Coordinates of C-alpha atoms and ligand atoms in Angstrom, one line a residue:
X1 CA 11.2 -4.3 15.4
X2 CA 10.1 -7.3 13.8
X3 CA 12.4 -9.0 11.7
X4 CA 10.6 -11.4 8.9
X5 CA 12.8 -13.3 6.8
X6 CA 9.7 -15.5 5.0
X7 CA 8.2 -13.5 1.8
X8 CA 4.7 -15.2 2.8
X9 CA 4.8 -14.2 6.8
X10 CA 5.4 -10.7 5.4
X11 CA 3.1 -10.5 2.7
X12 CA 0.4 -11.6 5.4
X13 CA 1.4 -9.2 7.8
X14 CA 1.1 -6.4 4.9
X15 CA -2.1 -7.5 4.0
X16 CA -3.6 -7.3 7.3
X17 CA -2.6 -3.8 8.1
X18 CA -3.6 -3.3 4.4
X19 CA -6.9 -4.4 5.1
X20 CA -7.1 -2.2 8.3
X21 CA -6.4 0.9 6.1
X22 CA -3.0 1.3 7.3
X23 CA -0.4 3.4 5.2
X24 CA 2.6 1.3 5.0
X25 CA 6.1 3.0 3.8
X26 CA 8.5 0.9 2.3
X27 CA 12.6 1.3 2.2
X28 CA 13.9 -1.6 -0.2
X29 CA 17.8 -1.5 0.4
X30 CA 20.5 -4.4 -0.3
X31 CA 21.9 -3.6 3.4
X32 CA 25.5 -1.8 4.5
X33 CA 23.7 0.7 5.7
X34 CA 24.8 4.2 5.9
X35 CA 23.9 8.1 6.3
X36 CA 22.2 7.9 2.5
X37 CA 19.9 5.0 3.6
X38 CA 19.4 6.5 7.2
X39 CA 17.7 9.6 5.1
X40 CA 16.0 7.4 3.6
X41 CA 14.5 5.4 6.3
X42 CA 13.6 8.9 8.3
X43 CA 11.7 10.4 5.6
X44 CA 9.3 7.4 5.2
X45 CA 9.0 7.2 8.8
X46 CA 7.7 10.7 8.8
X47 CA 5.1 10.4 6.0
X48 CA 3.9 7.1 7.0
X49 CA 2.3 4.6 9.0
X50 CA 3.8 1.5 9.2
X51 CA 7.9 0.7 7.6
X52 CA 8.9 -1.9 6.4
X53 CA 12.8 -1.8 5.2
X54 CA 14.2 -4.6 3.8
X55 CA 18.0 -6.0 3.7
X56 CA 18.3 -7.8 0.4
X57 CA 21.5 -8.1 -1.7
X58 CA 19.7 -9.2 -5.2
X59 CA 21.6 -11.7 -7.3
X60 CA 19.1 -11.0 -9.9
X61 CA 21.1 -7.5 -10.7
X62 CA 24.5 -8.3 -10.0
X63 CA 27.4 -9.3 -13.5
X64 CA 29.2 -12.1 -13.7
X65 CA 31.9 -10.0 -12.8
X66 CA 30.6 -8.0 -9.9
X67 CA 30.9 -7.9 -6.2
X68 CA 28.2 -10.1 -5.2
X69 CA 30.2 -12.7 -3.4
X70 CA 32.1 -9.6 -1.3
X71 CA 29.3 -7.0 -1.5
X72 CA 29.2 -5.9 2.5
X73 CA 26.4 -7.7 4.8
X74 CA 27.2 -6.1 8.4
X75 CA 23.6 -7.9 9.0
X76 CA 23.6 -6.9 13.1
X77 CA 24.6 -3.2 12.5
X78 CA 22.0 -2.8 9.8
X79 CA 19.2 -3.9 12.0
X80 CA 21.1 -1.5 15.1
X81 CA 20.5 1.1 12.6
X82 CA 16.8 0.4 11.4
X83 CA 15.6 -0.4 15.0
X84 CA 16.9 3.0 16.2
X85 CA 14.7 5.1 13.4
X86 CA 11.7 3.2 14.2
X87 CA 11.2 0.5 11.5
X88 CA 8.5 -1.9 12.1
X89 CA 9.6 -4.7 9.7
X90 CA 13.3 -5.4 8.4
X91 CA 12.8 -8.0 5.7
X92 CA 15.5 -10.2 5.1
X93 CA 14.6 -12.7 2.6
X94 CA 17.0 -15.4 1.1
X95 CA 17.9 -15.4 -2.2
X96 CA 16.2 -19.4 -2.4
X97 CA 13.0 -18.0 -0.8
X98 CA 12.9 -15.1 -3.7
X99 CA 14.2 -16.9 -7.0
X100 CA 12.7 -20.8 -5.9
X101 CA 13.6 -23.2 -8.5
X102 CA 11.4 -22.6 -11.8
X103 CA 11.5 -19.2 -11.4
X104 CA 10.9 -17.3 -14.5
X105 CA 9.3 -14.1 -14.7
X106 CA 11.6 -10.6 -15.3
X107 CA 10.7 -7.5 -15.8
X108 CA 12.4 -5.5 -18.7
X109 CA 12.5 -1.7 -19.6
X110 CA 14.5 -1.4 -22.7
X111 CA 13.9 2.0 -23.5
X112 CA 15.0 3.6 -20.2
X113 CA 17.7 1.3 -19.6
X114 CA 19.1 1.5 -23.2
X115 CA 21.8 4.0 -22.0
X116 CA 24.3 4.6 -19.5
X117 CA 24.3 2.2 -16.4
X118 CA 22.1 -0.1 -18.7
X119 CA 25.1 0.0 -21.4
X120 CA 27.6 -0.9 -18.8
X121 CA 25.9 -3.2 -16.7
X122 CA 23.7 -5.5 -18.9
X123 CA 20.6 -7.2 -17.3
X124 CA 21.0 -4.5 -14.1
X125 CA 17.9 -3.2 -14.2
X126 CA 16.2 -5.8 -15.4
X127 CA 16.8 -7.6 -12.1
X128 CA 16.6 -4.5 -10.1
X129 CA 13.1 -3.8 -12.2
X130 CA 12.1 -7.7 -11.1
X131 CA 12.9 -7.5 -7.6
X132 CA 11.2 -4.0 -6.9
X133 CA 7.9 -6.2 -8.7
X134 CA 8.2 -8.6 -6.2
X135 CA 8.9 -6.7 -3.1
X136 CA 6.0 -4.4 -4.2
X137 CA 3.5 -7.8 -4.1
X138 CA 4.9 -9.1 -1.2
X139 CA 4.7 -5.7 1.2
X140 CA 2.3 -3.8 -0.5
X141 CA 3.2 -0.2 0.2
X142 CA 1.4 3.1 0.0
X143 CA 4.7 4.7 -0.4
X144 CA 8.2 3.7 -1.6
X145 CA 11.6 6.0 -1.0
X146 CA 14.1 5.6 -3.6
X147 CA 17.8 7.6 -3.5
X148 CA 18.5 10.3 -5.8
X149 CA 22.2 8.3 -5.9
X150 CA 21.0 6.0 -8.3
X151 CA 19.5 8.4 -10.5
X152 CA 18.3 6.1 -13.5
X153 CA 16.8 3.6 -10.9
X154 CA 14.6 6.0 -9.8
X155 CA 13.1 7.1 -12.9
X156 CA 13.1 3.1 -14.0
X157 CA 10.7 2.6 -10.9
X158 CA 8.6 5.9 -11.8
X159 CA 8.3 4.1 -15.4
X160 CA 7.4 0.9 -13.7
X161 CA 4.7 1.7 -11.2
X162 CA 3.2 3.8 -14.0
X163 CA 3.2 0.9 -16.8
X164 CA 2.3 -1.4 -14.4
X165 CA -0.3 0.1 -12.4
X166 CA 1.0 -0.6 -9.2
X167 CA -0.3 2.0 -7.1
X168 CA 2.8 2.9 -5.1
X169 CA 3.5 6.8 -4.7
X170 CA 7.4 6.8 -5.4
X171 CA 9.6 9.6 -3.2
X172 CA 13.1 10.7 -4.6
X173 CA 15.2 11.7 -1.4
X174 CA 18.2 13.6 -2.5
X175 CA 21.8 12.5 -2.6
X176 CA 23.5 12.5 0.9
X177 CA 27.1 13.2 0.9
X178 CA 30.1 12.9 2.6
X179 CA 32.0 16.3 3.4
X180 CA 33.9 16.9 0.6
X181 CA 30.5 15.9 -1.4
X182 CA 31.5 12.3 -2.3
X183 CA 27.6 10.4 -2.6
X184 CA 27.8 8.2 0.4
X185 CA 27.2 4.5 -1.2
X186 CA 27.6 1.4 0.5
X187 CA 30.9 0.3 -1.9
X188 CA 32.6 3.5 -0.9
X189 CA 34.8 1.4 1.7
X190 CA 36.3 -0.8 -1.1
X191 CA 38.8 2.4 -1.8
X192 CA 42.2 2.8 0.0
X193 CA 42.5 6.1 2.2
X194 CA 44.4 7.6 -1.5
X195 CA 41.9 6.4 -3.7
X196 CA 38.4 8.3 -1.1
X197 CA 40.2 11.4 -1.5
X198 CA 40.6 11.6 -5.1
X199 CA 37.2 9.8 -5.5
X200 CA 35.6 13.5 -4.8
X201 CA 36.5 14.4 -8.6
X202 CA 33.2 12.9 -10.0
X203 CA 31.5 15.4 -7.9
X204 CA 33.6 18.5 -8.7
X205 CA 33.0 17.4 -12.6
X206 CA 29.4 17.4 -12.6
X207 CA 29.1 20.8 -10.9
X208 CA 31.4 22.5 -13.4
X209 CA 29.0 21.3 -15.5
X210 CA 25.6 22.8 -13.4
X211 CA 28.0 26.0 -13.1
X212 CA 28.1 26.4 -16.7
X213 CA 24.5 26.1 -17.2
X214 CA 24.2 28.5 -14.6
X215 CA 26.3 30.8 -17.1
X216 CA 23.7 30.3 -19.9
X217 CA 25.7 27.8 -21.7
X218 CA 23.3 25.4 -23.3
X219 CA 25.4 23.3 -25.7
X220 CA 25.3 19.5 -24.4
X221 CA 28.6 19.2 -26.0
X222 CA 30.2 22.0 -24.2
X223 CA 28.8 20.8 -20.9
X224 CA 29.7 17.9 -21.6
X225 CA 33.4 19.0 -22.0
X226 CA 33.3 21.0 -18.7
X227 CA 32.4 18.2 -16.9
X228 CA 35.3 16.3 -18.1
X229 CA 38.2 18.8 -18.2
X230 CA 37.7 18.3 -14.2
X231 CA 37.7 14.5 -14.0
X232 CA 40.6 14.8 -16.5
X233 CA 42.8 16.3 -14.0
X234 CA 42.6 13.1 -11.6
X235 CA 44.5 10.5 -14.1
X236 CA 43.7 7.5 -11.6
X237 CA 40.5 7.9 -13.1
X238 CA 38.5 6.8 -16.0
X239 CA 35.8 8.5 -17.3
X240 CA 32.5 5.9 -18.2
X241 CA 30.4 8.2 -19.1
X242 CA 29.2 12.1 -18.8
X243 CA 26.0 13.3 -19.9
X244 CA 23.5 15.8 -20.0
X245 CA 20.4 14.2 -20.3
X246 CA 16.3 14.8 -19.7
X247 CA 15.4 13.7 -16.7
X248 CA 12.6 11.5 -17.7
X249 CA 13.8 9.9 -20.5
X250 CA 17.5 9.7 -19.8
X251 CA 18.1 10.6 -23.7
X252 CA 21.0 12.9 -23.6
X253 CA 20.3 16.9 -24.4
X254 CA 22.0 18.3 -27.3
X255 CA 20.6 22.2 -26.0
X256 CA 19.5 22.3 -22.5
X257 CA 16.5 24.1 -21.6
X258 CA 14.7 24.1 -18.2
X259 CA 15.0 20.8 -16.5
X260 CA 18.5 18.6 -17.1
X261 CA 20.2 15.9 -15.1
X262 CA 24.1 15.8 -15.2
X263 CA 24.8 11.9 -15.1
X264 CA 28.2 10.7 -14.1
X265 CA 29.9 7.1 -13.4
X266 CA 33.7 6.8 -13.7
X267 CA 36.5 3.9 -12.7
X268 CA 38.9 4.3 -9.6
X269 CA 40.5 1.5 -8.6
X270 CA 38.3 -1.6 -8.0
X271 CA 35.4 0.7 -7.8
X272 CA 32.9 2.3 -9.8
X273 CA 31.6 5.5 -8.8
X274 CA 28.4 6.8 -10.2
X275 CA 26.7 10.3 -9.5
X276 CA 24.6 12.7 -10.7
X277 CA 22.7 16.9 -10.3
X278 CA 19.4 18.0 -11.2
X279 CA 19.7 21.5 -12.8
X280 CA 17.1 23.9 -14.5
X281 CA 18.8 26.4 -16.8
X282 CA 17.5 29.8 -16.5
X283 CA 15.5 30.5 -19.8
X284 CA 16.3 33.2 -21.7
X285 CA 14.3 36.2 -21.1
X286 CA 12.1 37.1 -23.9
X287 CA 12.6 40.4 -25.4
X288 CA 9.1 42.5 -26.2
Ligands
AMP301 P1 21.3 0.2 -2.1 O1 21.4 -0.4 -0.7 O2 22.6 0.7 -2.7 O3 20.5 -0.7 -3.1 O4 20.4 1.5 -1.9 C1 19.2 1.5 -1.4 C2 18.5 2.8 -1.6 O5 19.3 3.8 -0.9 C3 18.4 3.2 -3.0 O6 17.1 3.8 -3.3 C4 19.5 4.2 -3.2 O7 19.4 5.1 -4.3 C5 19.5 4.8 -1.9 N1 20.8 5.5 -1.6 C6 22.1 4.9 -1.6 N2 23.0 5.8 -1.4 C7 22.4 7.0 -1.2 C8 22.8 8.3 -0.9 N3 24.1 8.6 -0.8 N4 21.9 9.3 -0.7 C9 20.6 9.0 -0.9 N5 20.1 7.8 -1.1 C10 21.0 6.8 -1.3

């Protein structure tokens, strides 16, 4: 496995094997890798040519008040972990060799990102939205893998590589969890041993709220209220938001019919916990 830590050296690799027809699968991560990622990384290798992963913790969509400084970077591990399922290139680039001085351009989506993560953390996905841009130019894939875990992400990138043209078929891989169906995420080992075990709630909310559509109930509101009688029980935790939303738009549902996403983030602790389940409501049989 190569590892290429220069944005041009990689972009010149791409461009050869672009030139020689090569399908190149791309993995963007921001390293602290886990099962979730591993998925990931396995699924790409399977439906491509050439992968390319890269390790990048982004500045560009990190708060004033977030966890960059501490955000996890077991750097030798991660590469351990994409040598063993066969990447070709782990790019590492450094935050100076991304966002050089006079840096300017970013990349905004206001309409998808006008609710729920977007609400909470301001300028997000605007920097997540700018640094998928670039890593598109600089490694030019035929195929990008994006979690399920980070539901509105994924739909931001859909929205992207369709306004934008850019030519990159985007996979959803779905949510990989930990036993007790906690979604494996990187920030998962900032909560105490107490703290992991009650951290399962978020999960157990969101499907008493796919069991209720599997009951017929189609009021948002009352979905909405399932979901949260569960996460009620747990008082360490604080609810951010729960929602029923279309899964394209991200505009919340007042009547769900066919397709819905179930979006979830709440506080435990030092750590937010975000989370979400695609569900299609049976539609009501019609009577002749
Ligand atoms: P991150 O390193 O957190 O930026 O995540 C990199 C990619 O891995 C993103 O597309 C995430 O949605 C995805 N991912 C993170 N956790 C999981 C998980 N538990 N299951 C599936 N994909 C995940």
């Amino acid at each position: 496995m190569k590892i290429i830590r220069s944005p041009t050296t990689m972009a010149v690799w791409s461009e050869r094997l672009v030139r020689e027809g090569v399908k190149i699968g791309f993995v963007p991560t921001m390293g602290a890798l886990h099962e979730g990622h591993r998925a990931l990384i396995r699924e790409a290798r399977l439906r491509c040519d050439a992968l390319v992963s890269s390790i990048f913790v982004n500045p560009a969509q990190f708060g004033p008040q977030e966890d960059l400084a501490k955000y996890p970077r077991p750097i030798l591990q991660d590469r351990a972990l994409c040598r063993k399922e066969g990447v070709d290139v782990c790019f590492e680039p450094t935050v100076e060799a991304m966002y050089p001085s006079g840096f300017q351009t970013m990349v905004t989506l206001p309409a998808i990102t006008r609710r729920w993560e977007g609400e909470v953390r301001p300028h997000h996905f605007s920097g997540v939205a700018t640094v998928v841009t670039k890593l598109f130019g600089i490694v030019r894939p035929k195929m990008a893998i994006f979690g399920q875990k980070d539901f509105q992400q994924s739909a931001l990138v859909r929205q992207l590589v369709k306004d934008l043209n850019l030519g990159v078929e985007i996979v959803v891989h779905p949510t990989v969890r930990e036993e007790d169906g906690l979604a494996m995420s990187s920030r998962n080992v900032y909560l105490t041993q107490d703290e992991r075990k009650r951290a399962v709630m978020l999960y157990k909310s969101l499907r008493a709220g796919a069991e209720a559509i599997g009951r017929g109930v189609t009021d948002g509101k009352a979905i909405g209220s399932a979901m949260a009688q569960v996460v009620k029980k747990e008082p360490a935790i604080t609810i951010d938001y729960l929602a029923v939303c279309d899964p394209t738009t991200l505009e919340p549902l007042s009547t769900v019919r066919g397709k819905a996403v179930l979006l979830g983030a709440v506080r435990l602790g030092p750590v937010r916990l975000i989370d979400n389940i695609l569900v299609v409501a049976k539609q009501a049989r019609r009577k002749f």
